[in-house]
Amino acid sequence: MKRILDWFGANPMRSAIACIVAILVLGSAANMLSPPQMVRNWYPYLSHTPQVEISETGFSVSPVSDWSYDYGVETDTTYQDSASYNFDHLRRVWFMLEPQPGSQLAAHTLLLFEFEGDRLLGLTIEARREEGEDYSAFHGQFNAFELIYIWASARDLLVRRAVMLDHEVFVYPVDITDEQNRMLLTHLLERSQSLSHTPRYYNTIVSNCTNELAKAAGFHWAPAYVLTGRSDEYLYRRGILPGASFEQAHRRSDITTFVQALNEAPPEVFDRALLQELRRRNHL
């Protein structure tokens, strides 16, 4: 013990660094060893745990987030109590990308599921933050956040990003078969259903928004699932996002200005107007 104390006395700077490292390691270890929780003081947008019911012919989700926004502010926090859909009415999947401002390597990825009658249901997979807690990709590697699947209206997901946050948003048609569309949706519903009774941790590397989608699709791991800002380009190279070139596909998928203008329209016309514009751009 005397030799240890002598070393600390002779190397004060190294001692300080060693203590800081030890505190960080012990703190991370304690956090990583604690089980994920269902109940915390969640940030309001992340506070509702969706309940999913699946049958052979369809499914229901409750609640569905349908918040409203203006620039920099949430203006209404409405939820649809329950929304039901028939699997046979699924028409298309749309891939949505929200680049992180100032970075070409980071982005948030989401999906929109299009059903008969111009109905859209969106999914965002997020790090479930507590009230007053900021997201950190670094801390997200050490069980700092639980994982949550949020089912929401297309208006909620798009306007939140394009208007309230003033971020760019890109929406691409996904070129897969009807069977693959249904399989992807079913797997995501099952994973969401599991989270409603068995919480899991978010992880920046292995359980983020993009690789959770990739797992549900049955894809093998790829760098684009961590460097998520390039996930659209990766999907294009795989032939999943159509277009004569990636540049063309990327350019026509930029829906930011259109969504900002559409926020002035009544909520009930949002899905139809959005789909009409997306079909026009993609010649569908």
PDB file of C-alpha atoms in Angstrom:
ATOM      1  CA  MET A   1       0.000   0.000   0.000  1.00  0.00           C
ATOM      2  CA  LYS A   2       2.838   2.417   0.839  1.00  0.00           C
ATOM      3  CA  ARG A   3       4.350   1.860  -2.626  1.00  0.00           C
ATOM      4  CA  ILE A   4       1.012   2.695  -4.275  1.00  0.00           C
ATOM      5  CA  LEU A   5       0.644   5.884  -2.218  1.00  0.00           C
ATOM      6  CA  ASP A   6       4.228   6.884  -3.023  1.00  0.00           C
ATOM      7  CA  TRP A   7       3.546   6.422  -6.749  1.00  0.00           C
ATOM      8  CA  PHE A   8       0.457   8.634  -6.575  1.00  0.00           C
ATOM      9  CA  GLY A   9       2.465  11.279  -4.716  1.00  0.00           C
ATOM     10  CA  ALA A  10       5.278  11.225  -7.279  1.00  0.00           C
ATOM     11  CA  ASN A  11       2.944  11.249 -10.317  1.00  0.00           C
ATOM     12  CA  PRO A  12       0.069  13.624  -9.545  1.00  0.00           C
ATOM     13  CA  MET A  13      -0.986  14.150 -13.196  1.00  0.00           C
ATOM     14  CA  ARG A  14      -0.947  10.448 -13.998  1.00  0.00           C
ATOM     15  CA  SER A  15      -2.812   9.819 -10.769  1.00  0.00           C
ATOM     16  CA  ALA A  16      -5.544  12.251 -11.753  1.00  0.00           C
ATOM     17  CA  ILE A  17      -5.881  10.697 -15.203  1.00  0.00           C
ATOM     18  CA  ALA A  18      -5.930   7.204 -13.712  1.00  0.00           C
ATOM     19  CA  CYS A  19      -8.686   8.212 -11.284  1.00  0.00           C
ATOM     20  CA  ILE A  20     -10.794   9.770 -14.059  1.00  0.00           C
ATOM     21  CA  VAL A  21     -10.432   6.676 -16.234  1.00  0.00           C
ATOM     22  CA  ALA A  22     -11.308   4.425 -13.292  1.00  0.00           C
ATOM     23  CA  ILE A  23     -14.432   6.461 -12.519  1.00  0.00           C
ATOM     24  CA  LEU A  24     -15.558   6.345 -16.179  1.00  0.00           C
ATOM     25  CA  VAL A  25     -14.932   2.611 -16.436  1.00  0.00           C
ATOM     26  CA  LEU A  26     -16.720   1.835 -13.177  1.00  0.00           C
ATOM     27  CA  GLY A  27     -19.601   4.137 -14.053  1.00  0.00           C
ATOM     28  CA  SER A  28     -20.005   2.582 -17.506  1.00  0.00           C
ATOM     29  CA  ALA A  29     -19.761  -0.919 -16.065  1.00  0.00           C
ATOM     30  CA  ALA A  30     -22.426  -0.171 -13.463  1.00  0.00           C
ATOM     31  CA  ASN A  31     -24.718   1.260 -16.135  1.00  0.00           C
ATOM     32  CA  MET A  32     -24.097  -1.648 -18.505  1.00  0.00           C
ATOM     33  CA  LEU A  33     -24.834  -4.227 -15.809  1.00  0.00           C
ATOM     34  CA  SER A  34     -28.161  -2.676 -14.774  1.00  0.00           C
ATOM     35  CA  PRO A  35     -31.231  -4.105 -16.547  1.00  0.00           C
ATOM     36  CA  PRO A  36     -33.247  -1.970 -18.996  1.00  0.00           C
ATOM     37  CA  GLN A  37     -36.383  -0.372 -17.553  1.00  0.00           C
ATOM     38  CA  MET A  38     -39.928   0.169 -18.786  1.00  0.00           C
ATOM     39  CA  VAL A  39     -40.717   2.994 -16.393  1.00  0.00           C
ATOM     40  CA  ARG A  40     -38.634   6.151 -16.145  1.00  0.00           C
ATOM     41  CA  ASN A  41     -39.341   9.875 -16.335  1.00  0.00           C
ATOM     42  CA  TRP A  42     -39.363   9.773 -20.151  1.00  0.00           C
ATOM     43  CA  TYR A  43     -39.094  12.716 -22.530  1.00  0.00           C
ATOM     44  CA  PRO A  44     -42.780  13.286 -23.475  1.00  0.00           C
ATOM     45  CA  TYR A  45     -42.519  12.273 -27.146  1.00  0.00           C
ATOM     46  CA  LEU A  46     -40.973   8.960 -26.049  1.00  0.00           C
ATOM     47  CA  SER A  47     -43.233   8.326 -23.072  1.00  0.00           C
ATOM     48  CA  HIS A  48     -45.872   6.028 -24.605  1.00  0.00           C
ATOM     49  CA  THR A  49     -44.965   2.367 -25.093  1.00  0.00           C
ATOM     50  CA  PRO A  50     -46.878   1.163 -28.180  1.00  0.00           C
ATOM     51  CA  GLN A  51     -49.093  -1.887 -27.825  1.00  0.00           C
ATOM     52  CA  VAL A  52     -49.268  -4.078 -30.939  1.00  0.00           C
ATOM     53  CA  GLU A  53     -51.824  -6.796 -31.659  1.00  0.00           C
ATOM     54  CA  ILE A  54     -51.196  -9.085 -34.658  1.00  0.00           C
ATOM     55  CA  SER A  55     -53.597 -11.531 -36.313  1.00  0.00           C
ATOM     56  CA  GLU A  56     -53.369 -13.632 -39.462  1.00  0.00           C
ATOM     57  CA  THR A  57     -55.032 -10.927 -41.529  1.00  0.00           C
ATOM     58  CA  GLY A  58     -53.933  -7.689 -39.949  1.00  0.00           C
ATOM     59  CA  PHE A  59     -52.774  -5.746 -36.915  1.00  0.00           C
ATOM     60  CA  SER A  60     -53.560  -2.835 -34.649  1.00  0.00           C
ATOM     61  CA  VAL A  61     -51.271  -0.318 -32.946  1.00  0.00           C
ATOM     62  CA  SER A  62     -52.054   1.844 -29.947  1.00  0.00           C
ATOM     63  CA  PRO A  63     -51.300   4.663 -29.564  1.00  0.00           C
ATOM     64  CA  VAL A  64     -50.221   6.222 -32.854  1.00  0.00           C
ATOM     65  CA  SER A  65     -48.418   9.538 -32.420  1.00  0.00           C
ATOM     66  CA  ASP A  66     -49.976  12.370 -34.428  1.00  0.00           C
ATOM     67  CA  TRP A  67     -48.364  15.481 -33.017  1.00  0.00           C
ATOM     68  CA  SER A  68     -48.409  18.862 -34.764  1.00  0.00           C
ATOM     69  CA  TYR A  69     -45.548  21.335 -35.108  1.00  0.00           C
ATOM     70  CA  ASP A  70     -44.437  24.772 -36.120  1.00  0.00           C
ATOM     71  CA  TYR A  71     -40.866  25.994 -36.460  1.00  0.00           C
ATOM     72  CA  GLY A  72     -38.995  25.167 -33.267  1.00  0.00           C
ATOM     73  CA  VAL A  73     -42.074  24.148 -31.288  1.00  0.00           C
ATOM     74  CA  GLU A  74     -44.632  21.369 -30.735  1.00  0.00           C
ATOM     75  CA  THR A  75     -48.133  22.824 -31.120  1.00  0.00           C
ATOM     76  CA  ASP A  76     -50.278  19.784 -30.284  1.00  0.00           C
ATOM     77  CA  THR A  77     -49.647  16.377 -28.686  1.00  0.00           C
ATOM     78  CA  THR A  78     -52.469  14.315 -30.139  1.00  0.00           C
ATOM     79  CA  TYR A  79     -52.481  10.499 -30.231  1.00  0.00           C
ATOM     80  CA  GLN A  80     -54.744   8.176 -32.175  1.00  0.00           C
ATOM     81  CA  ASP A  81     -56.015   5.731 -29.570  1.00  0.00           C
ATOM     82  CA  SER A  82     -55.823   2.790 -31.968  1.00  0.00           C
ATOM     83  CA  ALA A  83     -55.197   2.217 -35.660  1.00  0.00           C
ATOM     84  CA  SER A  84     -55.999  -1.031 -37.473  1.00  0.00           C
ATOM     85  CA  TYR A  85     -54.678  -2.259 -40.825  1.00  0.00           C
ATOM     86  CA  ASN A  86     -55.157  -5.263 -43.100  1.00  0.00           C
ATOM     87  CA  PHE A  87     -51.978  -6.945 -44.372  1.00  0.00           C
ATOM     88  CA  ASP A  88     -53.602  -7.461 -47.795  1.00  0.00           C
ATOM     89  CA  HIS A  89     -54.028  -3.693 -48.091  1.00  0.00           C
ATOM     90  CA  LEU A  90     -50.279  -2.998 -47.819  1.00  0.00           C
ATOM     91  CA  ARG A  91     -49.179  -1.388 -51.089  1.00  0.00           C
ATOM     92  CA  ARG A  92     -45.647  -0.070 -50.682  1.00  0.00           C
ATOM     93  CA  VAL A  93     -42.835   0.738 -48.257  1.00  0.00           C
ATOM     94  CA  TRP A  94     -41.067   4.112 -48.331  1.00  0.00           C
ATOM     95  CA  PHE A  95     -37.597   4.672 -46.865  1.00  0.00           C
ATOM     96  CA  MET A  96     -37.034   8.000 -45.132  1.00  0.00           C
ATOM     97  CA  LEU A  97     -33.693   9.609 -44.348  1.00  0.00           C
ATOM     98  CA  GLU A  98     -33.065  12.589 -42.048  1.00  0.00           C
ATOM     99  CA  PRO A  99     -29.387  13.599 -42.355  1.00  0.00           C
ATOM    100  CA  GLN A 100     -27.719  14.947 -39.254  1.00  0.00           C
ATOM    101  CA  PRO A 101     -26.920  18.608 -39.951  1.00  0.00           C
ATOM    102  CA  GLY A 102     -23.219  19.143 -40.541  1.00  0.00           C
ATOM    103  CA  SER A 103     -22.404  15.468 -41.096  1.00  0.00           C
ATOM    104  CA  GLN A 104     -22.398  13.275 -44.194  1.00  0.00           C
ATOM    105  CA  LEU A 105     -21.960  10.110 -42.144  1.00  0.00           C
ATOM    106  CA  ALA A 106     -24.819  10.299 -39.640  1.00  0.00           C
ATOM    107  CA  ALA A 107     -28.564  10.248 -40.247  1.00  0.00           C
ATOM    108  CA  HIS A 108     -31.800   9.020 -38.762  1.00  0.00           C
ATOM    109  CA  THR A 109     -33.683   6.458 -40.852  1.00  0.00           C
ATOM    110  CA  LEU A 110     -37.398   5.705 -40.756  1.00  0.00           C
ATOM    111  CA  LEU A 111     -40.043   3.808 -42.716  1.00  0.00           C
ATOM    112  CA  LEU A 112     -43.484   4.698 -44.052  1.00  0.00           C
ATOM    113  CA  PHE A 113     -45.934   1.892 -44.845  1.00  0.00           C
ATOM    114  CA  GLU A 114     -48.517   2.740 -47.508  1.00  0.00           C
ATOM    115  CA  PHE A 115     -51.924   1.030 -47.373  1.00  0.00           C
ATOM    116  CA  GLU A 116     -54.937   0.982 -49.659  1.00  0.00           C
ATOM    117  CA  GLY A 117     -56.927   4.206 -49.590  1.00  0.00           C
ATOM    118  CA  ASP A 118     -53.798   6.392 -49.360  1.00  0.00           C
ATOM    119  CA  ARG A 119     -53.250   5.571 -45.688  1.00  0.00           C
ATOM    120  CA  LEU A 120     -49.741   5.872 -44.282  1.00  0.00           C
ATOM    121  CA  LEU A 121     -48.314   4.487 -41.052  1.00  0.00           C
ATOM    122  CA  GLY A 122     -44.796   5.479 -40.039  1.00  0.00           C
ATOM    123  CA  LEU A 123     -42.180   3.944 -37.781  1.00  0.00           C
ATOM    124  CA  THR A 124     -39.272   5.620 -36.044  1.00  0.00           C
ATOM    125  CA  ILE A 125     -36.857   3.613 -33.880  1.00  0.00           C
ATOM    126  CA  GLU A 126     -35.192   5.765 -31.249  1.00  0.00           C
ATOM    127  CA  ALA A 127     -32.970   5.968 -28.226  1.00  0.00           C
ATOM    128  CA  ARG A 128     -35.511   6.399 -25.427  1.00  0.00           C
ATOM    129  CA  ARG A 129     -34.315   9.455 -23.562  1.00  0.00           C
ATOM    130  CA  GLU A 130     -35.445  10.663 -20.183  1.00  0.00           C
ATOM    131  CA  GLU A 131     -36.768  14.153 -19.507  1.00  0.00           C
ATOM    132  CA  GLY A 132     -33.893  16.632 -19.814  1.00  0.00           C
ATOM    133  CA  GLU A 133     -31.525  14.009 -21.243  1.00  0.00           C
ATOM    134  CA  ASP A 134     -29.650  14.682 -24.490  1.00  0.00           C
ATOM    135  CA  TYR A 135     -28.804  12.029 -27.044  1.00  0.00           C
ATOM    136  CA  SER A 136     -25.129  11.019 -27.267  1.00  0.00           C
ATOM    137  CA  ALA A 137     -23.792   8.548 -29.836  1.00  0.00           C
ATOM    138  CA  PHE A 138     -20.832   7.910 -27.531  1.00  0.00           C
ATOM    139  CA  HIS A 139     -22.924   7.178 -24.442  1.00  0.00           C
ATOM    140  CA  GLY A 140     -25.276   5.161 -26.622  1.00  0.00           C
ATOM    141  CA  GLN A 141     -22.608   2.440 -26.748  1.00  0.00           C
ATOM    142  CA  PHE A 142     -22.871   1.888 -22.988  1.00  0.00           C
ATOM    143  CA  ASN A 143     -26.544   1.221 -22.252  1.00  0.00           C
ATOM    144  CA  ALA A 144     -27.314   4.864 -21.600  1.00  0.00           C
ATOM    145  CA  PHE A 145     -30.727   4.643 -23.316  1.00  0.00           C
ATOM    146  CA  GLU A 146     -33.475   2.105 -23.707  1.00  0.00           C
ATOM    147  CA  LEU A 147     -34.823   1.331 -27.187  1.00  0.00           C
ATOM    148  CA  ILE A 148     -38.280   2.333 -28.385  1.00  0.00           C
ATOM    149  CA  TYR A 149     -40.320   1.767 -31.545  1.00  0.00           C
ATOM    150  CA  ILE A 150     -42.750   4.645 -32.151  1.00  0.00           C
ATOM    151  CA  TRP A 151     -45.614   4.179 -34.625  1.00  0.00           C
ATOM    152  CA  ALA A 152     -46.772   7.526 -35.928  1.00  0.00           C
ATOM    153  CA  SER A 153     -48.579   9.316 -38.720  1.00  0.00           C
ATOM    154  CA  ALA A 154     -46.510  10.377 -41.711  1.00  0.00           C
ATOM    155  CA  ARG A 155     -47.420  13.965 -40.883  1.00  0.00           C
ATOM    156  CA  ASP A 156     -45.970  13.643 -37.387  1.00  0.00           C
ATOM    157  CA  LEU A 157     -42.678  12.105 -38.545  1.00  0.00           C
ATOM    158  CA  LEU A 158     -42.084  14.359 -41.538  1.00  0.00           C
ATOM    159  CA  VAL A 159     -43.273  17.685 -40.132  1.00  0.00           C
ATOM    160  CA  ARG A 160     -41.402  17.147 -36.862  1.00  0.00           C
ATOM    161  CA  ARG A 161     -38.170  16.986 -38.852  1.00  0.00           C
ATOM    162  CA  ALA A 162     -38.747  19.317 -41.796  1.00  0.00           C
ATOM    163  CA  VAL A 163     -40.556  22.049 -39.847  1.00  0.00           C
ATOM    164  CA  MET A 164     -39.905  21.909 -36.093  1.00  0.00           C
ATOM    165  CA  LEU A 165     -36.248  20.846 -36.394  1.00  0.00           C
ATOM    166  CA  ASP A 166     -35.744  22.461 -39.829  1.00  0.00           C
ATOM    167  CA  HIS A 167     -33.855  19.385 -41.061  1.00  0.00           C
ATOM    168  CA  GLU A 168     -33.709  17.940 -44.548  1.00  0.00           C
ATOM    169  CA  VAL A 169     -35.875  14.888 -45.219  1.00  0.00           C
ATOM    170  CA  PHE A 170     -35.612  12.448 -48.109  1.00  0.00           C
ATOM    171  CA  VAL A 171     -38.251   9.828 -49.003  1.00  0.00           C
ATOM    172  CA  TYR A 172     -37.460   6.978 -51.402  1.00  0.00           C
ATOM    173  CA  PRO A 173     -39.711   4.213 -52.778  1.00  0.00           C
ATOM    174  CA  VAL A 174     -38.487   0.776 -51.713  1.00  0.00           C
ATOM    175  CA  ASP A 175     -38.333  -1.638 -54.649  1.00  0.00           C
ATOM    176  CA  ILE A 176     -39.102  -5.034 -53.076  1.00  0.00           C
ATOM    177  CA  THR A 177     -41.843  -7.612 -53.611  1.00  0.00           C
ATOM    178  CA  ASP A 178     -45.236  -7.609 -51.918  1.00  0.00           C
ATOM    179  CA  GLU A 179     -44.144 -10.652 -49.926  1.00  0.00           C
ATOM    180  CA  GLN A 180     -41.000  -8.858 -48.741  1.00  0.00           C
ATOM    181  CA  ASN A 181     -43.060  -5.768 -47.828  1.00  0.00           C
ATOM    182  CA  ARG A 182     -45.307  -7.895 -45.644  1.00  0.00           C
ATOM    183  CA  MET A 183     -42.400  -9.811 -44.099  1.00  0.00           C
ATOM    184  CA  LEU A 184     -40.605  -6.569 -43.192  1.00  0.00           C
ATOM    185  CA  LEU A 185     -43.724  -5.060 -41.635  1.00  0.00           C
ATOM    186  CA  THR A 186     -44.535  -8.251 -39.723  1.00  0.00           C
ATOM    187  CA  HIS A 187     -41.030  -8.569 -38.307  1.00  0.00           C
ATOM    188  CA  LEU A 188     -41.048  -4.938 -37.162  1.00  0.00           C
ATOM    189  CA  LEU A 189     -44.463  -5.372 -35.536  1.00  0.00           C
ATOM    190  CA  GLU A 190     -43.206  -8.454 -33.703  1.00  0.00           C
ATOM    191  CA  ARG A 191     -40.090  -6.636 -32.500  1.00  0.00           C
ATOM    192  CA  SER A 192     -42.227  -3.702 -31.343  1.00  0.00           C
ATOM    193  CA  GLN A 193     -44.601  -6.084 -29.588  1.00  0.00           C
ATOM    194  CA  SER A 194     -41.684  -7.717 -27.770  1.00  0.00           C
ATOM    195  CA  LEU A 195     -40.451  -4.335 -26.505  1.00  0.00           C
ATOM    196  CA  SER A 196     -43.821  -3.656 -24.882  1.00  0.00           C
ATOM    197  CA  HIS A 197     -43.105  -6.309 -22.248  1.00  0.00           C
ATOM    198  CA  THR A 198     -39.340  -6.976 -22.532  1.00  0.00           C
ATOM    199  CA  PRO A 199     -37.317  -3.740 -22.676  1.00  0.00           C
ATOM    200  CA  ARG A 200     -33.971  -3.656 -24.470  1.00  0.00           C
ATOM    201  CA  TYR A 201     -31.152  -1.164 -24.626  1.00  0.00           C
ATOM    202  CA  TYR A 202     -30.430   1.031 -27.597  1.00  0.00           C
ATOM    203  CA  ASN A 203     -26.866   0.692 -28.869  1.00  0.00           C
ATOM    204  CA  THR A 204     -25.164   3.074 -31.294  1.00  0.00           C
ATOM    205  CA  ILE A 205     -23.332   0.211 -33.007  1.00  0.00           C
ATOM    206  CA  VAL A 206     -25.610  -2.839 -32.908  1.00  0.00           C
ATOM    207  CA  SER A 207     -29.145  -1.591 -32.096  1.00  0.00           C
ATOM    208  CA  ASN A 208     -29.604   1.812 -33.689  1.00  0.00           C
ATOM    209  CA  CYS A 209     -32.430   3.036 -35.932  1.00  0.00           C
ATOM    210  CA  THR A 210     -30.875   1.645 -39.115  1.00  0.00           C
ATOM    211  CA  ASN A 211     -29.577  -1.737 -38.074  1.00  0.00           C
ATOM    212  CA  GLU A 212     -32.845  -2.498 -36.274  1.00  0.00           C
ATOM    213  CA  LEU A 213     -34.535  -2.065 -39.661  1.00  0.00           C
ATOM    214  CA  ALA A 214     -31.823  -4.151 -41.337  1.00  0.00           C
ATOM    215  CA  LYS A 215     -32.292  -6.996 -38.849  1.00  0.00           C
ATOM    216  CA  ALA A 216     -36.023  -7.035 -39.516  1.00  0.00           C
ATOM    217  CA  ALA A 217     -35.298  -7.185 -43.257  1.00  0.00           C
ATOM    218  CA  GLY A 218     -32.882 -10.082 -42.753  1.00  0.00           C
ATOM    219  CA  PHE A 219     -29.840  -8.175 -44.017  1.00  0.00           C
ATOM    220  CA  HIS A 220     -26.306  -9.042 -42.976  1.00  0.00           C
ATOM    221  CA  TRP A 221     -24.312  -6.354 -41.168  1.00  0.00           C
ATOM    222  CA  ALA A 222     -22.795  -3.582 -43.293  1.00  0.00           C
ATOM    223  CA  PRO A 223     -20.851  -0.395 -42.472  1.00  0.00           C
ATOM    224  CA  ALA A 224     -23.833   1.690 -43.618  1.00  0.00           C
ATOM    225  CA  TYR A 225     -25.775   0.466 -40.572  1.00  0.00           C
ATOM    226  CA  VAL A 226     -23.378   2.444 -38.369  1.00  0.00           C
ATOM    227  CA  LEU A 227     -22.404   5.192 -40.841  1.00  0.00           C
ATOM    228  CA  THR A 228     -26.102   5.768 -41.335  1.00  0.00           C
ATOM    229  CA  GLY A 229     -25.722   8.893 -43.464  1.00  0.00           C
ATOM    230  CA  ARG A 230     -24.745   6.582 -46.336  1.00  0.00           C
ATOM    231  CA  SER A 231     -27.543   4.062 -45.816  1.00  0.00           C
ATOM    232  CA  ASP A 232     -29.570   5.357 -48.778  1.00  0.00           C
ATOM    233  CA  GLU A 233     -26.584   5.025 -51.095  1.00  0.00           C
ATOM    234  CA  TYR A 234     -25.968   1.511 -49.776  1.00  0.00           C
ATOM    235  CA  LEU A 235     -29.593   0.509 -50.420  1.00  0.00           C
ATOM    236  CA  TYR A 236     -29.381   1.983 -53.911  1.00  0.00           C
ATOM    237  CA  ARG A 237     -26.283  -0.107 -54.683  1.00  0.00           C
ATOM    238  CA  ARG A 238     -28.209  -3.181 -53.532  1.00  0.00           C
ATOM    239  CA  GLY A 239     -30.979  -2.377 -56.007  1.00  0.00           C
ATOM    240  CA  ILE A 240     -33.513  -1.689 -53.250  1.00  0.00           C
ATOM    241  CA  LEU A 241     -33.937   2.021 -54.033  1.00  0.00           C
ATOM    242  CA  PRO A 242     -34.711   2.569 -57.751  1.00  0.00           C
ATOM    243  CA  GLY A 243     -33.271   5.201 -60.084  1.00  0.00           C
ATOM    244  CA  ALA A 244     -31.103   5.676 -63.171  1.00  0.00           C
ATOM    245  CA  SER A 245     -28.356   6.897 -60.811  1.00  0.00           C
ATOM    246  CA  PHE A 246     -28.042   7.461 -57.101  1.00  0.00           C
ATOM    247  CA  GLU A 247     -27.698  11.202 -57.706  1.00  0.00           C
ATOM    248  CA  GLN A 248     -31.011  11.240 -59.556  1.00  0.00           C
ATOM    249  CA  ALA A 249     -32.756   9.142 -56.901  1.00  0.00           C
ATOM    250  CA  HIS A 250     -31.350  11.310 -54.110  1.00  0.00           C
ATOM    251  CA  ARG A 251     -32.330  14.554 -55.805  1.00  0.00           C
ATOM    252  CA  ARG A 252     -35.943  13.614 -56.445  1.00  0.00           C
ATOM    253  CA  SER A 253     -36.371  12.175 -52.938  1.00  0.00           C
ATOM    254  CA  ASP A 254     -35.714  15.555 -51.269  1.00  0.00           C
ATOM    255  CA  ILE A 255     -39.170  16.288 -49.912  1.00  0.00           C
ATOM    256  CA  THR A 256     -38.166  18.991 -47.393  1.00  0.00           C
ATOM    257  CA  THR A 257     -39.702  22.070 -49.020  1.00  0.00           C
ATOM    258  CA  PHE A 258     -42.843  20.207 -50.024  1.00  0.00           C
ATOM    259  CA  VAL A 259     -43.447  19.000 -46.446  1.00  0.00           C
ATOM    260  CA  GLN A 260     -42.849  22.482 -45.051  1.00  0.00           C
ATOM    261  CA  ALA A 261     -45.517  23.875 -47.377  1.00  0.00           C
ATOM    262  CA  LEU A 262     -47.866  20.934 -46.718  1.00  0.00           C
ATOM    263  CA  ASN A 263     -47.853  21.715 -42.995  1.00  0.00           C
ATOM    264  CA  GLU A 264     -50.307  24.513 -43.804  1.00  0.00           C
ATOM    265  CA  ALA A 265     -52.805  21.983 -45.213  1.00  0.00           C
ATOM    266  CA  PRO A 266     -55.457  20.267 -43.052  1.00  0.00           C
ATOM    267  CA  PRO A 267     -54.089  17.090 -41.423  1.00  0.00           C
ATOM    268  CA  GLU A 268     -56.700  14.899 -43.107  1.00  0.00           C
ATOM    269  CA  VAL A 269     -55.313  15.668 -46.594  1.00  0.00           C
ATOM    270  CA  PHE A 270     -51.638  15.187 -45.699  1.00  0.00           C
ATOM    271  CA  ASP A 271     -51.235  11.503 -46.647  1.00  0.00           C
ATOM    272  CA  ARG A 272     -53.025  11.811 -49.968  1.00  0.00           C
ATOM    273  CA  ALA A 273     -51.158  14.966 -51.008  1.00  0.00           C
ATOM    274  CA  LEU A 274     -47.799  13.501 -49.975  1.00  0.00           C
ATOM    275  CA  LEU A 275     -48.382  10.253 -51.859  1.00  0.00           C
ATOM    276  CA  GLN A 276     -49.521  12.086 -54.978  1.00  0.00           C
ATOM    277  CA  GLU A 277     -46.281  14.073 -54.958  1.00  0.00           C
ATOM    278  CA  LEU A 278     -44.095  11.031 -54.300  1.00  0.00           C
ATOM    279  CA  ARG A 279     -45.783   9.055 -57.084  1.00  0.00           C
ATOM    280  CA  ARG A 280     -45.367  11.976 -59.491  1.00  0.00           C
ATOM    281  CA  ARG A 281     -41.666  12.286 -58.727  1.00  0.00           C
ATOM    282  CA  ASN A 282     -41.047   8.557 -59.025  1.00  0.00           C
ATOM    283  CA  HIS A 283     -43.370   7.912 -61.994  1.00  0.00           C
ATOM    284  CA  LEU A 284     -45.462   5.396 -60.048  1.00  0.00           C
TER     285      LEU A 284
END
